[in-house]
Tab-separated table of C-alpha atoms and ligand atoms in Angstrom:
chain	number	residue	atom	x	y	z
A	1	MET	CA	-14.328	-13.368	-26.089
A	2	LEU	CA	-13.211	-16.371	-24.057
A	3	THR	CA	-9.783	-16.725	-22.449
A	4	LEU	CA	-8.528	-19.929	-20.893
A	5	ILE	CA	-5.539	-20.034	-18.537
A	6	LYS	CA	-4.223	-23.570	-18.525
A	7	ASN	CA	-1.712	-25.651	-16.560
A	8	GLY	CA	-0.999	-23.207	-13.744
A	9	MET	CA	-1.008	-23.664	-9.964
A	10	ILE	CA	-3.738	-21.393	-8.626
A	11	VAL	CA	-2.750	-19.781	-5.350
A	12	ASN	CA	-5.612	-18.455	-3.258
A	13	ALA	CA	-5.389	-17.382	0.376
A	14	ASP	CA	-6.882	-20.670	1.579
A	15	LYS	CA	-5.380	-23.226	-0.805
A	16	ILE	CA	-3.267	-24.045	-3.834
A	17	VAL	CA	-4.829	-26.106	-6.598
A	18	SER	CA	-3.787	-27.197	-10.039
A	19	ALA	CA	-6.656	-26.066	-12.278
A	20	ASP	CA	-7.591	-24.048	-15.349
A	21	ILE	CA	-9.469	-20.737	-15.401
A	22	LEU	CA	-12.080	-19.774	-17.979
A	23	ILE	CA	-12.814	-16.084	-18.450
A	24	GLU	CA	-15.535	-14.257	-20.331
A	25	GLY	CA	-16.504	-10.600	-20.314
A	26	GLY	CA	-13.969	-9.756	-17.639
A	27	ILE	CA	-15.311	-12.350	-15.194
A	28	ILE	CA	-14.042	-15.780	-14.160
A	29	ILE	CA	-16.775	-18.151	-15.328
A	30	ASP	CA	-15.170	-21.453	-14.363
A	31	VAL	CA	-12.277	-22.872	-12.370
A	32	ALA	CA	-11.744	-26.600	-12.847
A	33	GLU	CA	-9.279	-29.252	-13.950
A	34	ASN	CA	-8.746	-29.923	-17.663
A	35	LEU	CA	-11.034	-27.240	-19.039
A	36	ASN	CA	-11.313	-27.020	-22.820
A	37	GLU	CA	-13.275	-24.455	-24.775
A	38	ASP	CA	-13.443	-24.096	-28.546
A	39	GLY	CA	-12.337	-20.707	-29.766
A	40	ALA	CA	-10.878	-19.566	-26.449
A	41	THR	CA	-7.563	-17.743	-26.414
A	42	ILE	CA	-5.227	-20.015	-24.465
A	43	ILE	CA	-2.628	-18.713	-22.022
A	44	ASP	CA	-0.257	-21.454	-20.947
A	45	ALA	CA	0.738	-20.982	-17.285
A	46	ASN	CA	2.794	-24.146	-17.060
A	47	GLY	CA	5.470	-23.783	-14.368
A	48	CYS	CA	3.824	-20.635	-12.997
A	49	TYR	CA	1.735	-19.688	-9.999
A	50	VAL	CA	-1.550	-17.981	-10.753
A	51	PHE	CA	-2.514	-15.399	-8.129
A	52	PRO	CA	-5.504	-13.105	-7.728
A	53	GLY	CA	-4.364	-9.664	-8.891
A	54	PHE	CA	-2.336	-7.940	-6.192
A	55	ILE	CA	-3.815	-4.924	-4.447
A	56	ASP	CA	-1.675	-2.045	-3.244
A	57	THR	CA	-3.508	-0.291	-0.399
A	58	HIS	CA	-1.161	2.661	-0.137
A	59	THR	CA	-0.053	4.842	-3.044
A	60	HIS	CA	0.494	8.552	-3.510
A	61	PHE	CA	0.351	9.442	-7.199
A	62	ASP	CA	0.348	13.000	-8.461
A	63	LEU	CA	0.431	14.344	-4.918
A	64	GLU	CA	1.238	18.024	-4.587
A	65	LEU	CA	3.340	18.963	-1.571
A	66	SER	CA	4.195	22.538	-0.659
A	67	ILE	CA	7.589	22.345	-2.411
A	68	THR	CA	7.092	19.809	-5.185
A	69	THR	CA	4.826	17.125	-6.688
A	70	THR	CA	5.474	13.367	-6.611
A	71	ALA	CA	7.460	12.099	-9.587
A	72	ASP	CA	4.820	9.517	-10.497
A	73	ASP	CA	1.374	10.370	-11.684
A	74	PHE	CA	-1.324	7.754	-12.266
A	75	LYS	CA	-0.033	6.953	-15.746
A	76	SER	CA	3.534	6.081	-14.800
A	77	GLY	CA	2.607	4.816	-11.341
A	78	THR	CA	0.009	2.353	-12.588
A	79	HIS	CA	2.313	1.282	-15.419
A	80	ALA	CA	4.903	0.287	-12.824
A	81	ALA	CA	2.160	-1.214	-10.658
A	82	ILE	CA	0.809	-3.588	-13.249
A	83	LEU	CA	4.256	-4.733	-14.348
A	84	GLY	CA	4.779	-5.759	-10.734
A	85	GLY	CA	1.505	-7.716	-10.664
A	86	THR	CA	-0.627	-5.068	-8.972
A	87	THR	CA	-4.044	-4.850	-10.604
A	88	THR	CA	-5.697	-2.453	-8.133
A	89	VAL	CA	-4.251	0.498	-6.259
A	90	LEU	CA	-5.934	2.467	-3.506
A	91	ASP	CA	-4.577	5.992	-3.725
A	92	PHE	CA	-5.152	8.811	-1.249
A	93	ALA	CA	-7.493	11.496	-2.519
A	94	THR	CA	-6.779	14.374	-0.179
A	95	GLN	CA	-9.235	16.920	1.159
A	96	ASP	CA	-7.539	20.298	1.636
A	97	LYS	CA	-8.252	22.399	4.717
A	98	GLY	CA	-11.398	24.414	4.031
A	99	GLY	CA	-12.278	22.252	1.030
A	100	THR	CA	-14.747	19.406	0.633
A	101	MET	CA	-14.265	15.691	0.121
A	102	SER	CA	-16.324	15.874	-3.065
A	103	GLU	CA	-13.878	18.380	-4.537
A	104	ALA	CA	-10.981	16.086	-3.676
A	105	LEU	CA	-12.744	13.067	-5.112
A	106	GLN	CA	-13.507	14.860	-8.373
A	107	LYS	CA	-9.887	15.969	-8.625
A	108	TRP	CA	-8.595	12.435	-8.045
A	109	HIS	CA	-10.990	10.906	-10.554
A	110	LYS	CA	-9.561	13.311	-13.123
A	111	LYS	CA	-5.968	12.488	-12.166
A	112	ALA	CA	-6.673	8.750	-12.496
A	113	GLU	CA	-8.197	8.822	-15.986
A	114	GLY	CA	-6.325	6.508	-18.350
A	115	SER	CA	-4.740	4.459	-15.548
A	116	ASN	CA	-3.041	1.212	-16.471
A	117	CYS	CA	-4.552	-0.713	-13.564
A	118	ASN	CA	-7.763	-0.512	-11.560
A	119	TYR	CA	-7.960	2.109	-8.857
A	120	GLY	CA	-9.979	3.191	-5.882
A	121	PHE	CA	-9.458	5.961	-3.372
A	122	HIS	CA	-9.177	6.354	0.351
A	123	MET	CA	-10.165	9.862	1.400
A	124	ALA	CA	-7.481	11.638	3.428
A	125	VAL	CA	-9.031	14.346	5.567
A	126	SER	CA	-7.040	17.217	6.980
A	127	GLU	CA	-9.541	18.470	9.560
A	128	TRP	CA	-12.839	17.456	11.144
A	129	ASN	CA	-16.148	19.297	11.287
A	130	ASP	CA	-19.909	18.720	10.890
A	131	LYS	CA	-19.820	19.375	7.165
A	132	LEU	CA	-17.229	16.669	6.571
A	133	SER	CA	-19.069	14.300	8.879
A	134	TYR	CA	-22.220	14.796	6.785
A	135	GLU	CA	-20.256	14.421	3.540
A	136	MET	CA	-19.165	10.926	4.494
A	137	GLU	CA	-22.579	9.685	3.402
A	138	ALA	CA	-21.993	11.063	-0.085
A	139	MET	CA	-18.575	9.405	-0.046
A	140	LYS	CA	-20.147	6.064	0.768
A	141	ALA	CA	-22.576	6.535	-2.128
A	142	ALA	CA	-19.565	7.224	-4.343
A	143	GLY	CA	-17.757	4.022	-3.318
A	144	ILE	CA	-15.381	5.514	-0.772
A	145	THR	CA	-15.471	3.564	2.481
A	146	SER	CA	-12.024	4.207	3.914
A	147	TYR	CA	-10.286	7.321	5.181
A	148	LYS	CA	-6.905	8.419	6.384
A	149	MET	CA	-5.957	10.893	9.048
A	150	TYR	CA	-2.443	12.044	9.808
A	151	MET	CA	-1.052	12.780	13.243
A	152	VAL	CA	1.781	14.675	11.513
A	153	TYR	CA	2.554	17.086	8.625
A	154	ASP	CA	1.505	20.696	9.155
A	155	ALA	CA	-0.972	20.816	6.275
A	156	LEU	CA	-2.683	17.572	7.217
A	157	ARG	CA	-2.419	16.754	10.883
A	158	VAL	CA	-5.463	16.393	13.093
A	159	GLY	CA	-5.820	16.150	16.864
A	160	ASP	CA	-6.859	13.211	19.023
A	161	GLY	CA	-10.390	14.572	19.489
A	162	GLU	CA	-10.861	14.904	15.753
A	163	ILE	CA	-9.721	11.311	15.266
A	164	TYR	CA	-12.147	10.168	17.970
A	165	LEU	CA	-15.135	11.926	16.361
A	166	ALA	CA	-14.213	10.771	12.870
A	167	LEU	CA	-13.818	7.153	14.036
A	168	LYS	CA	-17.303	7.177	15.568
A	169	ARG	CA	-18.828	8.532	12.390
A	170	ALA	CA	-16.893	6.091	10.179
A	171	LYS	CA	-18.120	3.186	12.299
A	172	GLU	CA	-21.751	4.259	11.754
A	173	LEU	CA	-21.203	4.097	8.001
A	174	GLY	CA	-19.278	0.797	7.870
A	175	SER	CA	-16.119	2.691	7.001
A	176	ILE	CA	-12.630	2.515	8.443
A	177	ILE	CA	-9.946	5.115	9.158
A	178	GLY	CA	-6.253	4.453	8.676
A	179	ILE	CA	-4.027	6.557	10.871
A	180	HIS	CA	-0.468	7.721	10.182
A	181	CYS	CA	0.868	7.182	13.686
A	182	GLU	CA	3.689	9.452	14.816
A	183	ASN	CA	3.806	11.835	17.774
A	184	TYR	CA	3.988	15.326	16.274
A	185	GLY	CA	4.971	17.134	19.462
A	186	LEU	CA	7.839	14.777	20.157
A	187	LEU	CA	9.263	14.769	16.665
A	188	THR	CA	9.005	18.548	16.468
A	189	ALA	CA	11.004	18.867	19.697
A	190	LEU	CA	13.576	16.373	18.406
A	191	ILE	CA	13.893	18.276	15.128
A	192	GLY	CA	14.589	21.421	17.145
A	193	GLU	CA	17.356	19.666	19.088
A	194	LEU	CA	18.889	18.136	15.951
A	195	LYS	CA	18.877	21.391	13.980
A	196	SER	CA	21.437	22.849	16.352
A	197	LYS	CA	23.808	19.954	15.623
A	198	ASP	CA	25.761	19.291	12.457
A	199	ILE	CA	24.346	15.900	11.438
A	200	TYR	CA	24.158	14.395	7.931
A	201	PRO	CA	20.614	15.394	6.798
A	202	PRO	CA	19.150	11.960	5.924
A	203	LEU	CA	20.392	10.602	9.244
A	204	ALA	CA	18.979	13.611	11.087
A	205	HIS	CA	15.569	12.804	9.576
A	206	ALA	CA	15.720	9.287	11.003
A	207	LEU	CA	16.987	10.476	14.390
A	208	SER	CA	14.117	12.927	14.653
A	209	ARG	CA	11.577	10.087	14.391
A	210	PRO	CA	12.777	7.268	16.644
A	211	ALA	CA	10.733	4.127	17.260
A	212	LEU	CA	9.078	5.533	20.388
A	213	VAL	CA	7.559	8.325	18.309
A	214	GLU	CA	5.592	5.657	16.446
A	215	ALA	CA	4.934	3.362	19.408
A	216	GLU	CA	3.466	6.175	21.515
A	217	ALA	CA	1.209	7.217	18.637
A	218	VAL	CA	-0.012	3.663	18.013
A	219	ALA	CA	-0.737	3.254	21.733
A	220	ARG	CA	-2.697	6.497	21.723
A	221	TYR	CA	-4.612	5.518	18.592
A	222	MET	CA	-5.569	2.198	20.172
A	223	ARG	CA	-7.045	3.995	23.158
A	224	ILE	CA	-8.865	6.553	20.998
A	225	ALA	CA	-10.359	3.704	18.919
A	226	LYS	CA	-11.374	1.900	22.107
A	227	LEU	CA	-13.204	4.987	23.355
A	228	ALA	CA	-14.871	5.380	19.963
A	229	ASN	CA	-15.715	1.666	19.925
A	230	ALA	CA	-14.428	1.556	16.349
A	231	PRO	CA	-11.972	-0.666	14.486
A	232	ALA	CA	-8.438	0.694	14.172
A	233	TYR	CA	-6.241	0.488	11.078
A	234	VAL	CA	-2.576	1.444	11.346
A	235	VAL	CA	-0.908	2.335	8.047
A	236	HIS	CA	2.781	1.652	7.357
A	237	LEU	CA	3.586	0.101	10.737
A	238	SER	CA	7.372	0.027	11.107
A	239	THR	CA	8.350	-0.835	14.683
A	240	THR	CA	8.284	-3.663	17.206
A	241	GLY	CA	6.993	-1.162	19.762
A	242	GLY	CA	4.034	-0.210	17.562
A	243	LEU	CA	3.297	-3.869	16.902
A	244	GLU	CA	3.275	-4.593	20.630
A	245	GLU	CA	0.785	-1.796	21.228
A	246	ALA	CA	-1.506	-3.240	18.552
A	247	ARG	CA	-1.167	-6.702	20.110
A	248	ARG	CA	-2.099	-5.298	23.498
A	249	ALA	CA	-5.228	-3.700	22.052
A	250	ARG	CA	-6.234	-6.940	20.335
A	251	LYS	CA	-5.770	-8.833	23.576
A	252	GLY	CA	-8.186	-6.372	25.147
A	253	GLY	CA	-10.768	-7.307	22.516
A	254	GLN	CA	-10.325	-4.496	19.990
A	255	SER	CA	-10.549	-4.944	16.204
A	256	VAL	CA	-7.160	-3.879	14.889
A	257	TYR	CA	-5.859	-4.130	11.322
A	258	LEU	CA	-2.247	-3.565	10.380
A	259	GLU	CA	-0.425	-2.601	7.213
A	260	THR	CA	3.331	-2.632	6.737
A	261	CYS	CA	5.490	-1.998	3.667
A	262	PRO	CA	8.464	-3.775	2.038
A	263	GLN	CA	10.916	-1.055	3.124
A	264	TYR	CA	10.216	-1.925	6.777
A	265	LEU	CA	10.875	-5.590	6.053
A	266	VAL	CA	14.006	-5.640	3.912
A	267	LEU	CA	15.852	-2.377	4.643
A	268	ASP	CA	17.270	-1.002	7.869
A	269	ASP	CA	18.498	2.291	9.242
A	270	SER	CA	22.163	1.598	8.448
A	271	ARG	CA	21.227	2.964	4.995
A	272	TYR	CA	21.078	6.511	6.379
A	273	MET	CA	24.860	6.765	5.983
A	274	ASP	CA	24.722	5.898	2.234
A	275	ALA	CA	25.833	8.566	-0.247
A	276	ASP	CA	22.320	8.696	-1.728
A	277	ALA	CA	20.538	8.279	1.604
A	278	GLU	CA	17.987	11.016	0.764
A	279	LYS	CA	16.057	8.344	-1.082
A	280	PHE	CA	15.411	6.629	2.268
A	281	VAL	CA	13.921	9.783	3.766
A	282	MET	CA	10.383	8.686	4.419
A	283	SER	CA	8.043	8.731	7.376
A	284	PRO	CA	8.221	6.564	9.321
A	285	PRO	CA	11.948	6.101	8.648
A	286	LEU	CA	13.753	2.788	8.170
A	287	ARG	CA	14.209	0.896	11.420
A	288	LYS	CA	16.515	-1.723	12.975
A	289	ARG	CA	17.068	-5.249	11.699
A	290	GLU	CA	15.232	-6.518	14.778
A	291	ASP	CA	12.182	-4.532	13.706
A	292	ASN	CA	12.372	-6.132	10.232
A	293	GLU	CA	12.375	-9.548	11.881
A	294	ALA	CA	9.538	-8.707	14.258
A	295	LEU	CA	7.397	-7.589	11.335
A	296	TRP	CA	8.193	-10.730	9.323
A	297	GLY	CA	7.257	-12.749	12.411
A	298	ALA	CA	3.937	-10.903	12.610
A	299	LEU	CA	3.282	-11.597	8.928
A	300	ALA	CA	4.062	-15.270	9.493
A	301	ASN	CA	1.513	-15.319	12.351
A	302	ASN	CA	-1.039	-13.380	10.294
A	303	GLU	CA	-0.932	-10.547	12.832
A	304	ILE	CA	-0.233	-8.091	10.013
A	305	GLU	CA	-2.900	-8.387	7.342
A	306	ILE	CA	-1.686	-6.147	4.569
A	307	ILE	CA	1.430	-5.039	2.732
A	308	GLY	CA	1.083	-1.744	0.910
A	309	THR	CA	3.948	0.174	-0.638
A	310	ASP	CA	3.435	3.820	0.400
A	311	HIS	CA	4.778	4.551	-3.074
A	312	CYS	CA	5.528	8.282	-2.924
A	313	SER	CA	8.372	8.812	-5.354
A	314	PHE	CA	10.722	11.727	-5.866
A	315	THR	CA	13.730	12.126	-8.132
A	316	MET	CA	17.134	12.711	-6.557
A	317	ALA	CA	16.895	16.330	-7.776
A	318	GLN	CA	13.655	16.703	-5.821
A	319	LYS	CA	15.240	15.058	-2.796
A	320	ALA	CA	18.067	17.628	-3.066
A	321	LEU	CA	15.547	20.369	-2.220
A	322	GLY	CA	16.323	19.478	1.358
A	323	LYS	CA	20.118	19.787	1.136
A	324	ALA	CA	20.250	22.802	3.429
A	325	ASP	CA	17.501	21.698	5.822
A	326	PHE	CA	16.684	18.049	6.428
A	327	THR	CA	13.053	18.845	7.192
A	328	SER	CA	12.656	20.036	3.575
A	329	ILE	CA	13.638	16.714	1.985
A	330	PRO	CA	10.402	15.466	0.391
A	331	ASN	CA	9.222	12.451	2.375
A	332	GLY	CA	8.634	9.173	0.577
A	333	GLY	CA	10.118	6.541	-1.663
A	334	ALA	CA	9.361	4.407	-4.707
A	335	GLY	CA	8.167	0.841	-4.340
A	336	ILE	CA	5.116	0.171	-6.462
A	337	GLN	CA	6.723	-2.301	-8.878
A	338	THR	CA	8.915	-4.238	-6.470
A	339	ARG	CA	6.465	-5.247	-3.726
A	340	ALA	CA	5.588	-8.767	-4.876
A	341	MET	CA	9.097	-9.728	-5.972
A	342	LEU	CA	10.551	-8.604	-2.636
A	343	TYR	CA	7.856	-10.451	-0.685
A	344	TYR	CA	8.359	-13.575	-2.793
A	345	THR	CA	12.164	-13.477	-2.544
A	346	TYR	CA	12.677	-12.436	1.073
A	347	GLY	CA	9.460	-13.900	2.447
A	348	VAL	CA	8.347	-16.982	0.537
A	349	MET	CA	11.745	-18.164	-0.727
A	350	ASN	CA	13.272	-17.573	2.718
A	351	GLY	CA	10.588	-19.752	4.308
A	352	ARG	CA	9.218	-16.902	6.408
A	353	VAL	CA	5.756	-16.914	4.811
A	354	SER	CA	3.823	-19.226	2.503
A	355	LEU	CA	2.482	-18.784	-1.010
A	356	GLU	CA	-1.045	-18.702	0.439
A	357	GLN	CA	0.040	-15.854	2.720
A	358	MET	CA	1.394	-14.083	-0.348
A	359	ALA	CA	-2.127	-14.317	-1.821
A	360	SER	CA	-3.732	-13.090	1.405
A	361	GLN	CA	-1.274	-10.342	2.371
A	362	LEU	CA	-0.858	-8.909	-1.131
A	363	SER	CA	-4.440	-9.347	-2.276
A	364	ALA	CA	-7.255	-11.121	-0.392
A	365	ASN	CA	-6.966	-9.312	2.941
A	366	ALA	CA	-6.957	-5.915	1.257
A	367	ALA	CA	-9.997	-6.892	-0.792
A	368	LYS	CA	-11.803	-8.053	2.362
A	369	LEU	CA	-10.883	-5.106	4.558
A	370	PHE	CA	-11.613	-2.489	1.916
A	371	GLY	CA	-14.947	-3.730	0.583
A	372	MET	CA	-13.852	-5.356	-2.695
A	373	TYR	CA	-14.204	-9.079	-1.854
A	374	PRO	CA	-15.003	-11.441	-3.564
A	375	LYS	CA	-14.907	-9.413	-6.808
A	376	LYS	CA	-11.232	-8.870	-6.085
A	377	GLY	CA	-8.764	-10.872	-3.989
A	378	VAL	CA	-9.688	-14.397	-5.023
A	379	ILE	CA	-9.669	-16.645	-8.064
A	380	GLN	CA	-13.099	-18.256	-8.097
A	381	LYS	CA	-16.179	-18.439	-10.279
A	382	GLY	CA	-17.880	-15.041	-10.450
A	383	SER	CA	-14.864	-12.948	-9.458
A	384	ASP	CA	-13.310	-10.261	-11.636
A	385	ALA	CA	-10.588	-11.640	-13.866
A	386	ASP	CA	-7.712	-9.656	-12.382
A	387	ILE	CA	-5.033	-12.313	-12.474
A	388	VAL	CA	-1.244	-12.510	-12.153
A	389	ILE	CA	0.725	-15.297	-13.781
A	390	TRP	CA	3.810	-15.411	-11.624
A	391	ASP	CA	6.952	-16.997	-13.022
A	392	PRO	CA	9.085	-18.276	-10.121
A	393	SER	CA	11.996	-19.224	-12.393
A	394	VAL	CA	13.023	-15.641	-13.126
A	395	SER	CA	15.793	-13.988	-11.134
A	396	GLY	CA	17.342	-10.567	-11.343
A	397	VAL	CA	18.601	-7.506	-9.522
A	398	VAL	CA	16.480	-4.441	-8.789
A	399	SER	CA	17.582	-1.409	-10.759
A	400	HIS	CA	15.731	1.861	-11.189
A	401	LYS	CA	16.784	1.727	-14.837
A	402	THR	CA	14.527	-1.242	-15.543
A	403	LEU	CA	11.547	-0.105	-13.472
A	404	ALA	CA	8.700	1.730	-15.186
A	405	HIS	CA	8.228	4.356	-12.486
A	406	ASN	CA	9.084	7.932	-13.377
A	407	CYS	CA	11.996	8.427	-11.042
A	408	ASP	CA	15.715	7.885	-11.061
A	409	ASN	CA	16.015	5.849	-7.876
A	410	THR	CA	14.619	2.982	-5.880
A	411	PRO	CA	15.306	2.245	-2.209
A	412	PHE	CA	15.790	-1.387	-3.242
A	413	GLU	CA	18.559	-0.743	-5.809
A	414	GLY	CA	20.931	-3.695	-6.189
A	415	MET	CA	18.821	-6.213	-4.266
A	416	ALA	CA	18.658	-9.721	-5.709
A	417	VAL	CA	15.105	-10.806	-6.537
A	418	LYS	CA	13.421	-13.966	-7.694
A	419	GLY	CA	10.074	-14.330	-9.420
A	420	ALA	CA	8.223	-11.890	-11.634
A	421	ALA	CA	4.790	-11.182	-13.030
A	422	ARG	CA	5.024	-12.746	-16.493
A	423	ASP	CA	1.474	-11.990	-17.644
A	424	VAL	CA	-1.237	-9.923	-16.000
A	425	LEU	CA	-4.928	-9.950	-16.861
A	426	LEU	CA	-6.882	-6.852	-15.971
A	427	ASN	CA	-10.676	-7.137	-16.092
A	428	GLY	CA	-10.157	-10.196	-18.286
A	429	GLU	CA	-7.859	-8.496	-20.807
A	430	LEU	CA	-4.221	-9.403	-21.226
A	431	ALA	CA	-2.614	-6.152	-20.066
A	432	VAL	CA	0.929	-7.460	-19.473
A	433	ASN	CA	2.482	-10.078	-21.692
A	434	ASN	CA	5.955	-11.406	-20.971
A	435	GLY	CA	6.693	-8.511	-18.646
A	436	ARG	CA	5.584	-5.793	-21.093
A	437	LEU	CA	2.507	-3.581	-20.935
A	438	VAL	CA	0.639	-4.499	-24.111
A	439	SER	CA	-2.774	-2.966	-23.406
A	440	PRO	CA	-2.376	0.392	-21.687
A	441	GLY	CA	-5.119	2.499	-20.127
A	442	LEU	CA	-7.567	-0.290	-19.225
A	443	GLY	CA	-7.834	0.613	-15.534
A	444	LYS	CA	-11.323	1.095	-14.103
A	445	TYR	CA	-12.573	2.796	-10.950
A	446	VAL	CA	-13.326	0.286	-8.183
A	447	PHE	CA	-16.507	1.181	-6.317
A	448	ARG	CA	-16.161	-0.240	-2.801
A	449	SER	CA	-18.739	-1.364	-0.271
A	450	SER	CA	-18.510	-1.418	3.532
A	451	CYS	CA	-15.138	-2.144	5.100
A	452	GLY	CA	-14.204	-4.940	7.474
A	453	PHE	CA	-13.508	-8.651	7.364
B	501	URP	O1	7.200	9.463	3.757
B	501	URP	C1	6.090	9.158	3.388
B	501	URP	N1	5.582	8.035	3.752
B	501	URP	N2	5.403	9.981	2.595
B	501	URP	C2	4.100	9.768	2.130
B	501	URP	C3	3.063	10.262	3.048
B	501	URP	C4	2.807	9.313	4.170
B	501	URP	O2	3.251	9.584	5.264
B	501	URP	O3	2.190	8.283	3.954
B	502	ZN	ZN1	1.559	7.227	2.614
């Protein structure tokens, strides 16, 4: 079956061209002006931008915590993803202490069956030992070339030495490790101090994790990566201080990659006094307006490569589990469907970033860093036909009621947005038509090769 996308403006990371796209068998077979093909199904993209499918590098679907499980599983999460223009998510399969990576991978493959967009996995590891080091080879053979380690959370956190050893091993295998950078000792001490005071719980969460808690951890990670002679990848960077530490490391010659998320660009910590502020309880917490601006500046300068969402959704009833103790509020927020519209509205339309940067920071850079390029991340002959037809004429207001995620809140409630994914092609099939999921369950596993630009 042939599909022809006509009359759109194709936006790739390096240029914008007016051209048509011919697709067959899930692959782009031609990109050129004035293409015509007898019998092809025509999609008219007149007035629209045509982007490579967006890639979300940071999701947590169907994640079991000690007190509850995330509101979104792969079915609802990828439904919301694809409506927002995301055609591939990288979720965190998580190895439990004492367990193997293979067990985690098997479990996550099962969870992801029937997904509405393509998916791959990073492997989150909660400890380090020879067995896991050896298992990384099997992970590579299974298409897993990126890992995550946490400096925080009792069930997951690892020490500096473990990070150092894991980084060295990952480097040998062409893999990369993303680190959740917060100083556990400091935030634990701050929690202790705050618990003796009568402070509104969502605000207490934010106060327990001030900017220095992140900046110190990023600085430490940079030095650990330097010792290991390995590239460093910081997930969900939220502060100017953390950014400065990454800049310092780059100046010293290190390979550093950075991810931030929309919540650290368009929301600030004044929200912790809102009546429903539990929905902003996430780690790291929301920061100052100046941090938002510093991160936008770094995106404009291409110092931050990637925008993920850290979609980790909970209903307000789940958030209420922490009413009596702010440390029990489940950490995380919803954001899978709103990433591109927020970036387009508050980034592109505000003149902070360009359309080409939208293509690179929402798609191409993730594909390059995580071993999916040029199958993903670019519209060119031979690439997978994961394509977003973006209608810039649409405007609206974010409301959880109109989002497809399985939770009754969004941190971005009430924000004005422009632009929307009108149609989305997934592996060459029209999965979203006029903003509605018309072909569910077409998501495929994305086997990834070595990481790095
Ligand atoms: O609060 C957050 N971000 N929860 C999800 C887990 C993580 O830290 O990425
Ligand atoms: Zn996360």
